[in-house]
Amino acid sequence: MTRDLVIGVDASTTAAKAVIWNSEGLPLSQAKSTYPLSTPQPGWGEQNAEDWWDATANSVRRAVQTVDTSRIAAISITHQRETFVCVDKENNPLRPAMLWLDSRAVSEVEEFGSDRVHAITGKPVNLTPAWYKLLWLQKNEPETLERTFRVTDVQGFIVNRLTGEWVTSYGSADPLGVIDMKTFDYSDELLDLAQLSRKQFPRLAAPGEIIGTVSAHVAEELGLPKDLPVVAGVGDGQSAQLGTGGIFPGTYYLNLGSGVVSGTISDKYAFDKAFRVLAAGIPHKYTFETFIGGGTFNLQWFIEKFAGVDTKALGLELSPEQVLETAAAQLKPGAEGLMALPYWTGALTPFWDHHARGALIGFTGRHGKSHVYRAMLEGIAFEQRFLTEGAEKATSTKASEIIALGGGSRSKVWCQIIADVMQRPVKVVRESESTCLGTGILASAAVGIHKDIEYAARAMSGVSSVFEPDSKNISVYQELYDAYRMIYPALRNIFPVVSKALAE
């Protein structure tokens, strides 16, 4: 029997999903298991790392039940980035995992963040990388690090459960902020500052490398073939890049998820505050990435807190988002003068301002729910144009193609707004699970289903629709964009004053 199927696992912030992919990038079976997120204090974000494994095992077990398992050739994992857990010698978590969205290490960022750290890691000084949280642990929970046998990213933890080995890809460990991006190896300088050593971290492999086989007892438990190869994956952003087929310079993927992440690939290392640098899914290449913390998160916030759209009470087989989009689509560009600054979770690229907050500007008595919703869609589109232009300038590479994915890409209204604001066609991926597809691409190339990663990405990805800029809207959006760019500079000095007042 030909082994022509692969398993992709996406261990995200809220769930683990397993998808069985064929050689054309079509999903044959999938299953999903959720897990909780804890916020024991404001600004903290934690999870039980064992939940990652339990959800992964459950999803894989269910997904393989409807396929011929003798055809499965490999498994690979993508995951929530920057999240890490400390484990003891028995491989048990010593404390809850600290998530990418955890923002407790403010003083550590202010004390240790520097141009030197930026140059080594490609990560501008901000709260996201795990390195600052390791410094927080050193100061606040030194006994945890004293007992730590391994510090690992999500993939490393799951791979250990699959194979019994401690190994991960440098594309998965990189977002932790402990990798020297020029060498794709651990930075002893940064580890020394955190009073840790490289022996406390998993062995590093290249993305797409076979890093072990599923152990016999786990294969039996999950219903997998014996000696199934485990292929090194990458973080969810880089995996999404592969899943869109956006692996050529000038091609930007645009992930319209809880946050809005966009990036392009590069053969050469460069760093700038306009983007953060990550190891790409193709070995020895780089992903230059912009990030808006509030994407569909902002929209869901508005729906839950203010919209008051009860579609069930109205007898509609529609979601609140669909009702609000229909209403917003009736408005002309500009939402009758209402504008939104989308910093609901702070400002990331290029300002890296954790004091920044969201704002709605221009209210009049005419404005209602539909205006707010459209203004929020437009605000994110304006911000993405601003970020893309900054990345273009820093890299001297024009964005020739934009490929959208994620939950927000299912909104025709939003995709059209983005095309009009950015004055470029927006292509929407064929496969909604493109992030998970990226792991399937790596697995397929690793075991020879396709000859290499680039070929696999072209063969397994595709586009379902294209939104062309509407010439009637370009001029008004250009004027509004010019106004949008003035909002943050006008408010920048107000945000820290508010934060200080609330902290006193």
Short mmCIF file of C-alpha atoms in Angstrom, two decimals:
data_model
loop_
_atom_site.label_atom_id
_atom_site.label_comp_id
_atom_site.label_asym_id
_atom_site.label_seq_id
_atom_site.Cartn_x
_atom_site.Cartn_y
_atom_site.Cartn_z
CA MET A 1 0.00 0.00 0.00
CA THR A 2 1.35 3.44 -0.98
CA ARG A 3 1.86 5.81 1.93
CA ASP A 4 0.48 9.04 0.48
CA LEU A 5 -1.28 10.71 3.45
CA VAL A 6 0.11 12.85 6.25
CA ILE A 7 -1.20 14.14 9.57
CA GLY A 8 -0.96 17.83 10.41
CA VAL A 9 -1.57 18.92 14.00
CA ASP A 10 -2.24 22.54 14.95
CA ALA A 11 -1.92 23.05 18.73
CA SER A 12 -3.27 26.59 18.94
CA THR A 13 -4.09 28.79 21.94
CA THR A 14 -7.52 27.21 22.38
CA ALA A 15 -7.47 23.74 20.81
CA ALA A 16 -5.53 20.99 19.07
CA LYS A 17 -6.77 20.06 15.62
CA ALA A 18 -5.59 17.05 13.63
CA VAL A 19 -6.14 16.94 9.86
CA ILE A 20 -5.35 14.10 7.44
CA TRP A 21 -4.04 15.60 4.19
CA ASN A 22 -3.61 13.97 0.79
CA SER A 23 -0.91 14.86 -1.72
CA GLU A 24 -3.09 17.57 -3.31
CA GLY A 25 -3.62 19.40 0.00
CA LEU A 26 -7.20 18.24 0.45
CA PRO A 27 -8.42 17.30 3.95
CA LEU A 28 -9.77 13.75 4.19
CA SER A 29 -10.57 13.74 7.89
CA GLN A 30 -10.20 16.04 10.87
CA ALA A 31 -10.94 16.31 14.57
CA LYS A 32 -10.58 19.02 17.18
CA SER A 33 -10.26 19.03 20.98
CA THR A 34 -10.33 22.22 23.01
CA TYR A 35 -8.53 23.16 26.23
CA PRO A 36 -8.94 26.03 28.69
CA LEU A 37 -6.87 29.17 29.20
CA SER A 38 -6.36 30.59 32.68
CA THR A 39 -5.86 34.24 33.69
CA PRO A 40 -5.12 34.00 37.44
CA GLN A 41 -4.12 37.68 37.50
CA PRO A 42 -4.70 40.60 35.09
CA GLY A 43 -2.23 40.34 32.22
CA TRP A 44 -1.35 36.71 32.91
CA GLY A 45 -2.05 33.87 30.49
CA GLU A 46 -1.43 30.24 31.47
CA GLN A 47 -2.33 26.67 30.47
CA ASN A 48 -1.73 23.16 31.69
CA ALA A 49 0.77 21.76 29.18
CA GLU A 50 -0.62 18.27 29.67
CA ASP A 51 -3.81 19.57 28.03
CA TRP A 52 -1.82 20.11 24.81
CA TRP A 53 -0.92 16.45 24.69
CA ASP A 54 -4.32 15.15 25.79
CA ALA A 55 -6.08 17.24 23.13
CA THR A 56 -3.55 16.27 20.45
CA ALA A 57 -3.85 12.57 21.25
CA ASN A 58 -7.64 12.73 21.27
CA SER A 59 -7.79 14.63 17.97
CA VAL A 60 -5.35 12.31 16.20
CA ARG A 61 -7.13 9.23 17.50
CA ARG A 62 -10.48 10.47 16.19
CA ALA A 63 -9.15 11.79 12.86
CA VAL A 64 -7.52 8.51 11.82
CA GLN A 65 -10.66 6.47 12.47
CA THR A 66 -12.11 7.27 9.03
CA VAL A 67 -9.02 6.71 6.86
CA ASP A 68 -6.86 3.75 5.89
CA THR A 69 -4.05 4.20 8.43
CA SER A 70 -1.65 2.08 6.36
CA ARG A 71 -1.50 5.03 3.93
CA ILE A 72 -0.30 7.50 6.62
CA ALA A 73 3.34 8.41 5.98
CA ALA A 74 4.22 11.03 8.64
CA ILE A 75 2.97 13.46 11.27
CA SER A 76 4.03 17.07 11.91
CA ILE A 77 3.02 19.78 14.39
CA THR A 78 2.48 23.52 14.32
CA HIS A 79 1.56 25.47 17.41
CA GLN A 80 0.98 28.71 19.29
CA ARG A 81 4.25 30.61 19.27
CA GLU A 82 6.21 32.10 22.20
CA THR A 83 4.36 29.82 24.61
CA PHE A 84 6.62 27.65 26.78
CA VAL A 85 6.64 25.28 29.74
CA CYS A 86 9.28 24.22 32.28
CA VAL A 87 9.44 20.48 33.04
CA ASP A 88 11.34 18.34 35.56
CA LYS A 89 13.49 15.23 35.00
CA GLU A 90 10.37 13.08 34.82
CA ASN A 91 9.07 15.34 32.03
CA ASN A 92 6.27 16.70 34.22
CA PRO A 93 5.37 20.40 34.08
CA LEU A 94 6.72 22.31 37.09
CA ARG A 95 4.18 25.09 36.74
CA PRO A 96 1.50 26.17 34.26
CA ALA A 97 2.82 27.06 30.81
CA MET A 98 3.22 30.79 30.14
CA LEU A 99 1.46 31.86 26.95
CA TRP A 100 2.45 34.23 24.19
CA LEU A 101 -0.24 36.68 25.35
CA ASP A 102 1.07 36.80 28.93
CA SER A 103 2.18 40.37 29.64
CA ARG A 104 3.50 40.18 33.20
CA ALA A 105 7.18 40.79 32.34
CA VAL A 106 6.90 44.56 31.87
CA SER A 107 9.82 45.46 34.16
CA GLU A 108 12.02 42.79 32.53
CA VAL A 109 11.31 44.21 29.07
CA GLU A 110 12.19 47.68 30.30
CA GLU A 111 15.40 46.50 32.02
CA PHE A 112 16.77 43.95 29.55
CA GLY A 113 15.25 44.92 26.21
CA SER A 114 17.90 46.47 23.96
CA ASP A 115 19.09 47.00 20.42
CA ARG A 116 21.54 44.15 21.03
CA VAL A 117 18.73 41.71 21.83
CA HIS A 118 16.85 42.93 18.75
CA ALA A 119 19.90 42.34 16.55
CA ILE A 120 20.44 38.79 17.85
CA THR A 121 16.84 37.58 17.75
CA GLY A 122 15.20 39.77 15.12
CA LYS A 123 12.49 40.54 17.71
CA PRO A 124 11.96 44.21 18.57
CA VAL A 125 11.72 44.86 22.30
CA ASN A 126 8.21 43.83 23.40
CA LEU A 127 6.33 41.62 25.84
CA THR A 128 5.75 38.65 23.55
CA PRO A 129 9.04 36.66 23.48
CA ALA A 130 9.41 34.04 26.21
CA TRP A 131 12.93 35.20 27.09
CA TYR A 132 11.57 38.10 29.13
CA LYS A 133 9.21 35.75 30.98
CA LEU A 134 12.13 33.47 31.79
CA LEU A 135 13.83 36.52 33.32
CA TRP A 136 10.61 37.12 35.27
CA LEU A 137 10.73 33.54 36.55
CA GLN A 138 14.37 34.00 37.55
CA LYS A 139 13.38 36.97 39.66
CA ASN A 140 10.01 35.81 41.01
CA GLU A 141 10.15 31.99 40.96
CA PRO A 142 13.87 31.06 41.08
CA GLU A 143 13.03 27.69 42.61
CA THR A 144 11.15 26.78 39.39
CA LEU A 145 14.19 27.34 37.19
CA GLU A 146 16.45 25.58 39.68
CA ARG A 147 14.34 22.43 39.22
CA THR A 148 13.89 22.86 35.45
CA PHE A 149 15.24 20.02 33.34
CA ARG A 150 13.85 21.34 30.06
CA VAL A 151 12.36 24.61 28.83
CA THR A 152 10.35 23.78 25.74
CA ASP A 153 7.98 25.23 23.18
CA VAL A 154 4.66 23.53 22.48
CA GLN A 155 5.98 21.37 19.63
CA GLY A 156 8.90 20.17 21.75
CA PHE A 157 6.51 19.07 24.50
CA ILE A 158 4.21 17.17 22.13
CA VAL A 159 7.12 15.59 20.23
CA ASN A 160 8.50 14.32 23.55
CA ARG A 161 5.16 12.64 24.24
CA LEU A 162 5.16 11.12 20.74
CA THR A 163 8.77 9.94 20.61
CA GLY A 164 10.28 10.14 24.08
CA GLU A 165 12.97 12.52 22.75
CA TRP A 166 13.55 16.20 23.46
CA VAL A 167 13.85 17.80 20.04
CA THR A 168 12.15 20.69 18.24
CA SER A 169 12.80 22.80 15.16
CA TYR A 170 14.65 26.08 15.32
CA GLY A 171 11.56 27.52 13.63
CA SER A 172 9.54 26.54 16.70
CA ALA A 173 12.08 27.55 19.35
CA ASP A 174 12.88 30.81 17.58
CA PRO A 175 9.74 32.69 18.69
CA LEU A 176 10.81 32.11 22.31
CA GLY A 177 13.47 34.76 21.70
CA VAL A 178 16.49 32.60 22.57
CA ILE A 179 17.79 31.84 19.04
CA ASP A 180 20.57 33.70 17.24
CA MET A 181 18.96 34.31 13.86
CA LYS A 182 22.28 34.44 12.03
CA THR A 183 23.19 30.90 13.09
CA PHE A 184 19.75 29.32 13.80
CA ASP A 185 21.24 28.10 17.08
CA TYR A 186 20.71 28.98 20.72
CA SER A 187 22.27 32.26 21.84
CA ASP A 188 24.53 31.49 24.80
CA GLU A 189 24.61 35.21 25.54
CA LEU A 190 20.85 35.38 26.09
CA LEU A 191 20.70 32.06 27.92
CA ASP A 192 23.45 33.24 30.30
CA LEU A 193 21.43 36.35 31.15
CA ALA A 194 18.50 34.11 32.06
CA GLN A 195 20.89 31.86 34.05
CA LEU A 196 20.05 28.90 31.84
CA SER A 197 22.11 26.63 29.60
CA ARG A 198 21.50 25.08 26.21
CA LYS A 199 21.35 21.60 27.76
CA GLN A 200 18.06 22.71 29.37
CA PHE A 201 16.47 23.17 25.94
CA PRO A 202 15.51 20.61 23.27
CA ARG A 203 17.91 19.68 20.49
CA LEU A 204 17.31 21.82 17.42
CA ALA A 205 16.46 20.48 13.96
CA ALA A 206 15.68 22.18 10.66
CA PRO A 207 12.03 22.60 9.63
CA GLY A 208 10.94 19.60 7.58
CA GLU A 209 13.57 17.29 9.08
CA ILE A 210 12.54 13.85 10.36
CA ILE A 211 13.21 14.08 14.10
CA GLY A 212 12.09 10.66 15.32
CA THR A 213 9.36 8.06 15.14
CA VAL A 214 6.22 7.60 17.18
CA SER A 215 6.92 5.15 20.01
CA ALA A 216 5.25 1.74 19.86
CA HIS A 217 2.91 2.27 22.81
CA VAL A 218 1.78 5.71 21.59
CA ALA A 219 1.21 4.38 18.05
CA GLU A 220 -0.98 1.64 19.47
CA GLU A 221 -2.84 4.09 21.71
CA LEU A 222 -3.57 6.52 18.87
CA GLY A 223 -4.17 3.98 16.09
CA LEU A 224 -1.09 4.99 14.08
CA PRO A 225 1.22 2.86 11.94
CA LYS A 226 4.34 1.49 13.61
CA ASP A 227 7.52 3.59 13.36
CA LEU A 228 5.60 6.58 11.94
CA PRO A 229 8.06 9.42 11.17
CA VAL A 230 7.67 12.66 13.12
CA VAL A 231 8.62 15.71 11.04
CA ALA A 232 9.83 18.99 12.55
CA GLY A 233 7.19 21.69 12.14
CA VAL A 234 7.30 25.43 12.76
CA GLY A 235 5.23 28.02 14.60
CA ASP A 236 1.72 28.78 13.38
CA GLY A 237 2.63 31.96 11.48
CA GLN A 238 5.40 30.35 9.46
CA SER A 239 3.21 27.29 8.90
CA ALA A 240 0.42 29.51 7.58
CA GLN A 241 2.89 31.03 5.14
CA LEU A 242 3.63 27.57 3.74
CA GLY A 243 -0.08 26.70 3.67
CA THR A 244 -0.91 29.70 1.48
CA GLY A 245 1.88 28.94 -0.96
CA GLY A 246 3.28 32.40 -0.16
CA ILE A 247 6.92 31.35 -0.32
CA PHE A 248 8.27 33.90 -2.81
CA PRO A 249 9.67 37.38 -2.05
CA GLY A 250 6.97 40.01 -2.51
CA THR A 251 4.16 37.58 -1.69
CA TYR A 252 2.54 38.49 1.62
CA TYR A 253 0.27 36.16 3.53
CA LEU A 254 -2.41 37.92 5.60
CA ASN A 255 -3.87 35.87 8.43
CA LEU A 256 -7.13 37.48 9.56
CA GLY A 257 -7.44 35.73 12.89
CA SER A 258 -7.76 36.84 16.52
CA GLY A 259 -4.70 38.90 15.72
CA VAL A 260 -3.82 39.96 12.18
CA VAL A 261 -0.47 38.55 11.10
CA SER A 262 1.15 39.25 7.76
CA GLY A 263 4.54 38.32 6.40
CA THR A 264 6.83 37.69 3.48
CA ILE A 265 9.86 35.47 2.95
CA SER A 266 13.49 36.52 2.55
CA ASP A 267 16.77 34.79 1.73
CA LYS A 268 18.74 37.27 3.82
CA TYR A 269 18.63 38.31 7.45
CA ALA A 270 17.66 41.88 8.27
CA PHE A 271 16.02 43.42 11.30
CA ASP A 272 13.93 46.53 11.79
CA LYS A 273 11.20 47.78 14.13
CA ALA A 274 8.81 47.63 11.17
CA PHE A 275 8.67 43.83 11.44
CA ARG A 276 9.79 40.90 13.54
CA VAL A 277 11.99 38.19 12.07
CA LEU A 278 11.23 34.47 12.32
CA ALA A 279 12.82 31.36 10.90
CA ALA A 280 10.76 30.45 7.83
CA GLY A 281 9.31 27.01 7.15
CA ILE A 282 11.90 26.63 4.38
CA PRO A 283 15.28 25.95 6.02
CA HIS A 284 17.74 28.84 6.27
CA LYS A 285 15.22 31.41 5.09
CA TYR A 286 13.47 34.14 7.05
CA THR A 287 9.94 35.39 7.51
CA PHE A 288 9.52 39.14 8.04
CA GLU A 289 6.26 39.54 9.90
CA THR A 290 3.96 42.35 10.98
CA PHE A 291 1.40 41.87 13.73
CA ILE A 292 -1.80 43.61 14.83
CA GLY A 293 -2.82 42.23 18.22
CA GLY A 294 -6.51 42.92 17.71
CA GLY A 295 -8.15 41.40 14.64
CA THR A 296 -11.29 39.32 14.94
CA PHE A 297 -10.69 39.67 18.69
CA ASN A 298 -11.77 43.31 18.37
CA LEU A 299 -14.85 42.39 16.39
CA GLN A 300 -15.86 39.68 18.84
CA TRP A 301 -15.38 42.14 21.71
CA PHE A 302 -17.83 44.54 20.10
CA ILE A 303 -20.36 41.78 19.39
CA GLU A 304 -20.22 40.42 22.95
CA LYS A 305 -20.09 43.71 24.84
CA PHE A 306 -22.15 46.16 22.80
CA ALA A 307 -23.79 44.86 19.62
CA GLY A 308 -26.76 43.16 21.26
CA VAL A 309 -27.57 41.19 18.11
CA ASP A 310 -29.56 38.10 19.14
CA THR A 311 -30.07 36.25 15.88
CA LYS A 312 -31.83 33.33 17.58
CA ALA A 313 -34.44 35.64 19.07
CA LEU A 314 -34.95 37.08 15.58
CA GLY A 315 -35.39 33.60 14.12
CA LEU A 316 -32.44 34.04 11.77
CA GLU A 317 -30.08 31.28 10.67
CA LEU A 318 -27.27 33.82 10.68
CA SER A 319 -24.40 34.73 13.00
CA PRO A 320 -24.25 38.20 14.61
CA GLU A 321 -21.21 38.88 12.41
CA GLN A 322 -23.22 38.20 9.27
CA VAL A 323 -26.01 40.55 10.38
CA LEU A 324 -23.55 43.33 11.24
CA GLU A 325 -21.64 42.83 7.98
CA THR A 326 -24.85 43.09 5.98
CA ALA A 327 -25.64 46.35 7.74
CA ALA A 328 -22.09 47.66 7.39
CA ALA A 329 -22.10 46.86 3.67
CA GLN A 330 -24.95 49.33 3.20
CA LEU A 331 -22.71 52.19 4.34
CA LYS A 332 -20.35 54.09 2.11
CA PRO A 333 -16.58 53.90 2.68
CA GLY A 334 -15.59 55.85 5.78
CA ALA A 335 -18.55 54.89 8.00
CA GLU A 336 -19.82 58.47 7.80
CA GLY A 337 -16.72 59.87 9.46
CA LEU A 338 -16.20 57.30 12.22
CA MET A 339 -12.65 55.92 12.46
CA ALA A 340 -11.11 53.21 14.65
CA LEU A 341 -7.57 52.79 15.96
CA PRO A 342 -7.42 48.99 16.45
CA TYR A 343 -5.01 48.83 19.40
CA TRP A 344 -7.35 46.88 21.67
CA THR A 345 -4.38 44.77 22.80
CA GLY A 346 -1.68 47.44 22.49
CA ALA A 347 0.44 48.49 19.52
CA LEU A 348 2.91 45.98 18.12
CA THR A 349 4.80 46.57 14.86
CA PRO A 350 6.27 49.15 14.36
CA PHE A 351 5.62 51.12 17.59
CA TRP A 352 5.87 48.28 20.16
CA ASP A 353 3.89 50.39 22.62
CA HIS A 354 2.23 48.29 25.33
CA HIS A 355 0.59 51.44 26.75
CA ALA A 356 -1.34 52.07 23.51
CA ARG A 357 -5.08 51.42 23.51
CA GLY A 358 -7.91 51.31 20.99
CA ALA A 359 -9.87 54.39 20.06
CA LEU A 360 -13.03 55.32 18.17
CA ILE A 361 -12.87 58.83 16.72
CA GLY A 362 -15.55 61.01 15.15
CA PHE A 363 -18.80 60.03 16.86
CA THR A 364 -21.96 61.96 15.99
CA GLY A 365 -25.61 61.30 16.69
CA ARG A 366 -25.95 59.57 13.30
CA HIS A 367 -23.66 56.71 14.21
CA GLY A 368 -24.97 53.32 15.27
CA LYS A 369 -23.82 49.73 15.50
CA SER A 370 -23.28 49.28 11.78
CA HIS A 371 -21.03 52.35 11.68
CA VAL A 372 -18.90 51.07 14.54
CA TYR A 373 -18.57 47.66 12.93
CA ARG A 374 -17.54 49.07 9.56
CA ALA A 375 -15.13 51.52 11.20
CA MET A 376 -13.46 48.61 12.99
CA LEU A 377 -13.10 46.65 9.75
CA GLU A 378 -11.67 49.71 8.03
CA GLY A 379 -9.37 50.54 10.95
CA ILE A 380 -7.68 47.15 10.78
CA ALA A 381 -7.34 47.53 7.00
CA PHE A 382 -5.74 50.99 7.43
CA GLU A 383 -3.34 49.61 10.02
CA GLN A 384 -2.39 46.70 7.77
CA ARG A 385 -1.62 49.06 4.91
CA PHE A 386 0.54 51.14 7.26
CA LEU A 387 2.43 48.05 8.42
CA THR A 388 2.88 46.62 4.93
CA GLU A 389 4.21 49.93 3.62
CA GLY A 390 6.67 50.03 6.52
CA ALA A 391 7.89 46.51 5.77
CA GLU A 392 8.18 47.34 2.06
CA LYS A 393 10.32 50.37 2.86
CA ALA A 394 12.55 48.48 5.30
CA THR A 395 13.14 45.57 2.92
CA SER A 396 13.04 47.45 -0.39
CA THR A 397 10.62 44.77 -1.62
CA LYS A 398 7.21 45.64 -3.03
CA ALA A 399 4.20 43.60 -1.94
CA SER A 400 3.15 42.14 -5.28
CA GLU A 401 0.58 39.66 -3.97
CA ILE A 402 -1.59 39.39 -0.84
CA ILE A 403 -3.03 36.00 0.11
CA ALA A 404 -5.64 36.07 2.90
CA LEU A 405 -6.50 33.25 5.27
CA GLY A 406 -8.06 32.81 8.70
CA GLY A 407 -11.60 33.30 9.95
CA GLY A 408 -11.78 36.91 8.78
CA SER A 409 -11.02 35.88 5.18
CA ARG A 410 -14.53 34.41 4.99
CA SER A 411 -15.93 37.95 5.18
CA LYS A 412 -16.46 39.27 1.65
CA VAL A 413 -17.09 42.75 3.02
CA TRP A 414 -13.81 42.83 4.92
CA CYS A 415 -11.75 41.37 2.06
CA GLN A 416 -13.14 44.01 -0.31
CA ILE A 417 -12.37 46.79 2.19
CA ILE A 418 -8.78 45.50 2.50
CA ALA A 419 -8.38 45.38 -1.29
CA ASP A 420 -9.73 48.94 -1.62
CA VAL A 421 -7.62 50.34 1.23
CA MET A 422 -4.40 48.58 0.22
CA GLN A 423 -5.04 49.18 -3.50
CA ARG A 424 -4.03 45.63 -4.33
CA PRO A 425 -5.91 42.43 -5.20
CA VAL A 426 -6.57 40.18 -2.22
CA LYS A 427 -6.58 36.45 -2.92
CA VAL A 428 -8.35 34.12 -0.49
CA VAL A 429 -6.97 30.65 0.15
CA ARG A 430 -8.89 27.57 -0.90
CA GLU A 431 -8.24 25.76 2.37
CA SER A 432 -9.55 27.30 5.59
CA GLU A 433 -7.09 25.26 7.67
CA SER A 434 -4.05 26.66 5.87
CA THR A 435 -2.03 26.90 9.10
CA CYS A 436 -2.43 23.17 9.65
CA LEU A 437 -1.84 22.54 5.95
CA GLY A 438 1.65 24.00 6.37
CA THR A 439 2.57 21.05 8.58
CA GLY A 440 1.19 18.69 5.96
CA ILE A 441 3.43 20.35 3.39
CA LEU A 442 6.52 19.84 5.58
CA ALA A 443 5.58 16.22 6.27
CA SER A 444 4.90 15.46 2.59
CA ALA A 445 8.28 16.80 1.52
CA ALA A 446 10.12 15.02 4.33
CA VAL A 447 8.92 11.54 3.33
CA GLY A 448 9.17 12.04 -0.42
CA ILE A 449 5.50 12.46 -1.36
CA HIS A 450 6.75 15.68 -2.97
CA LYS A 451 10.35 16.33 -3.96
CA ASP A 452 10.90 19.35 -1.69
CA ILE A 453 9.10 21.90 0.48
CA GLU A 454 8.71 24.51 -2.27
CA TYR A 455 7.20 21.98 -4.65
CA ALA A 456 4.88 20.66 -1.93
CA ALA A 457 3.70 24.19 -1.11
CA ARG A 458 2.79 24.84 -4.74
CA ALA A 459 1.14 21.44 -5.20
CA MET A 460 -0.94 21.48 -2.01
CA SER A 461 -2.14 25.12 -1.78
CA GLY A 462 -4.68 27.04 -3.85
CA VAL A 463 -6.89 30.11 -4.12
CA SER A 464 -10.70 30.16 -3.97
CA SER A 465 -11.49 33.79 -4.85
CA VAL A 466 -9.93 37.16 -5.65
CA PHE A 467 -11.08 40.65 -4.58
CA GLU A 468 -9.98 43.41 -6.93
CA PRO A 469 -9.77 47.03 -5.70
CA ASP A 470 -12.89 49.03 -6.56
CA SER A 471 -11.75 52.17 -8.40
CA LYS A 472 -14.74 54.12 -6.99
CA ASN A 473 -13.45 53.67 -3.44
CA ILE A 474 -9.71 54.16 -3.82
CA SER A 475 -9.63 57.97 -3.66
CA VAL A 476 -11.82 58.31 -0.57
CA TYR A 477 -9.89 55.60 1.23
CA GLN A 478 -6.62 57.32 0.33
CA GLU A 479 -7.78 60.52 2.03
CA LEU A 480 -9.06 58.59 5.04
CA TYR A 481 -5.79 56.69 5.27
CA ASP A 482 -3.89 59.96 5.39
CA ALA A 483 -6.12 60.97 8.31
CA TYR A 484 -5.74 57.58 9.99
CA ARG A 485 -1.96 57.94 10.10
CA MET A 486 -2.37 61.04 12.28
CA ILE A 487 -4.42 59.34 15.01
CA TYR A 488 -1.75 57.40 16.93
CA PRO A 489 0.84 60.22 16.94
CA ALA A 490 -1.87 62.55 18.29
CA LEU A 491 -2.76 60.13 21.11
CA ARG A 492 0.63 58.58 21.85
CA ASN A 493 1.50 60.76 24.84
CA ILE A 494 -1.94 60.33 26.41
CA PHE A 495 -1.79 56.51 26.78
CA PRO A 496 1.10 56.29 29.31
CA VAL A 497 -0.47 59.03 31.44
CA VAL A 498 -3.66 57.00 31.67
CA SER A 499 -1.71 53.82 32.46
CA LYS A 500 0.25 55.58 35.21
CA ALA A 501 -2.91 57.04 36.75
CA LEU A 502 -4.57 53.63 36.88
CA ALA A 503 -1.47 52.02 38.40
CA GLU A 504 -1.30 54.48 41.29
#
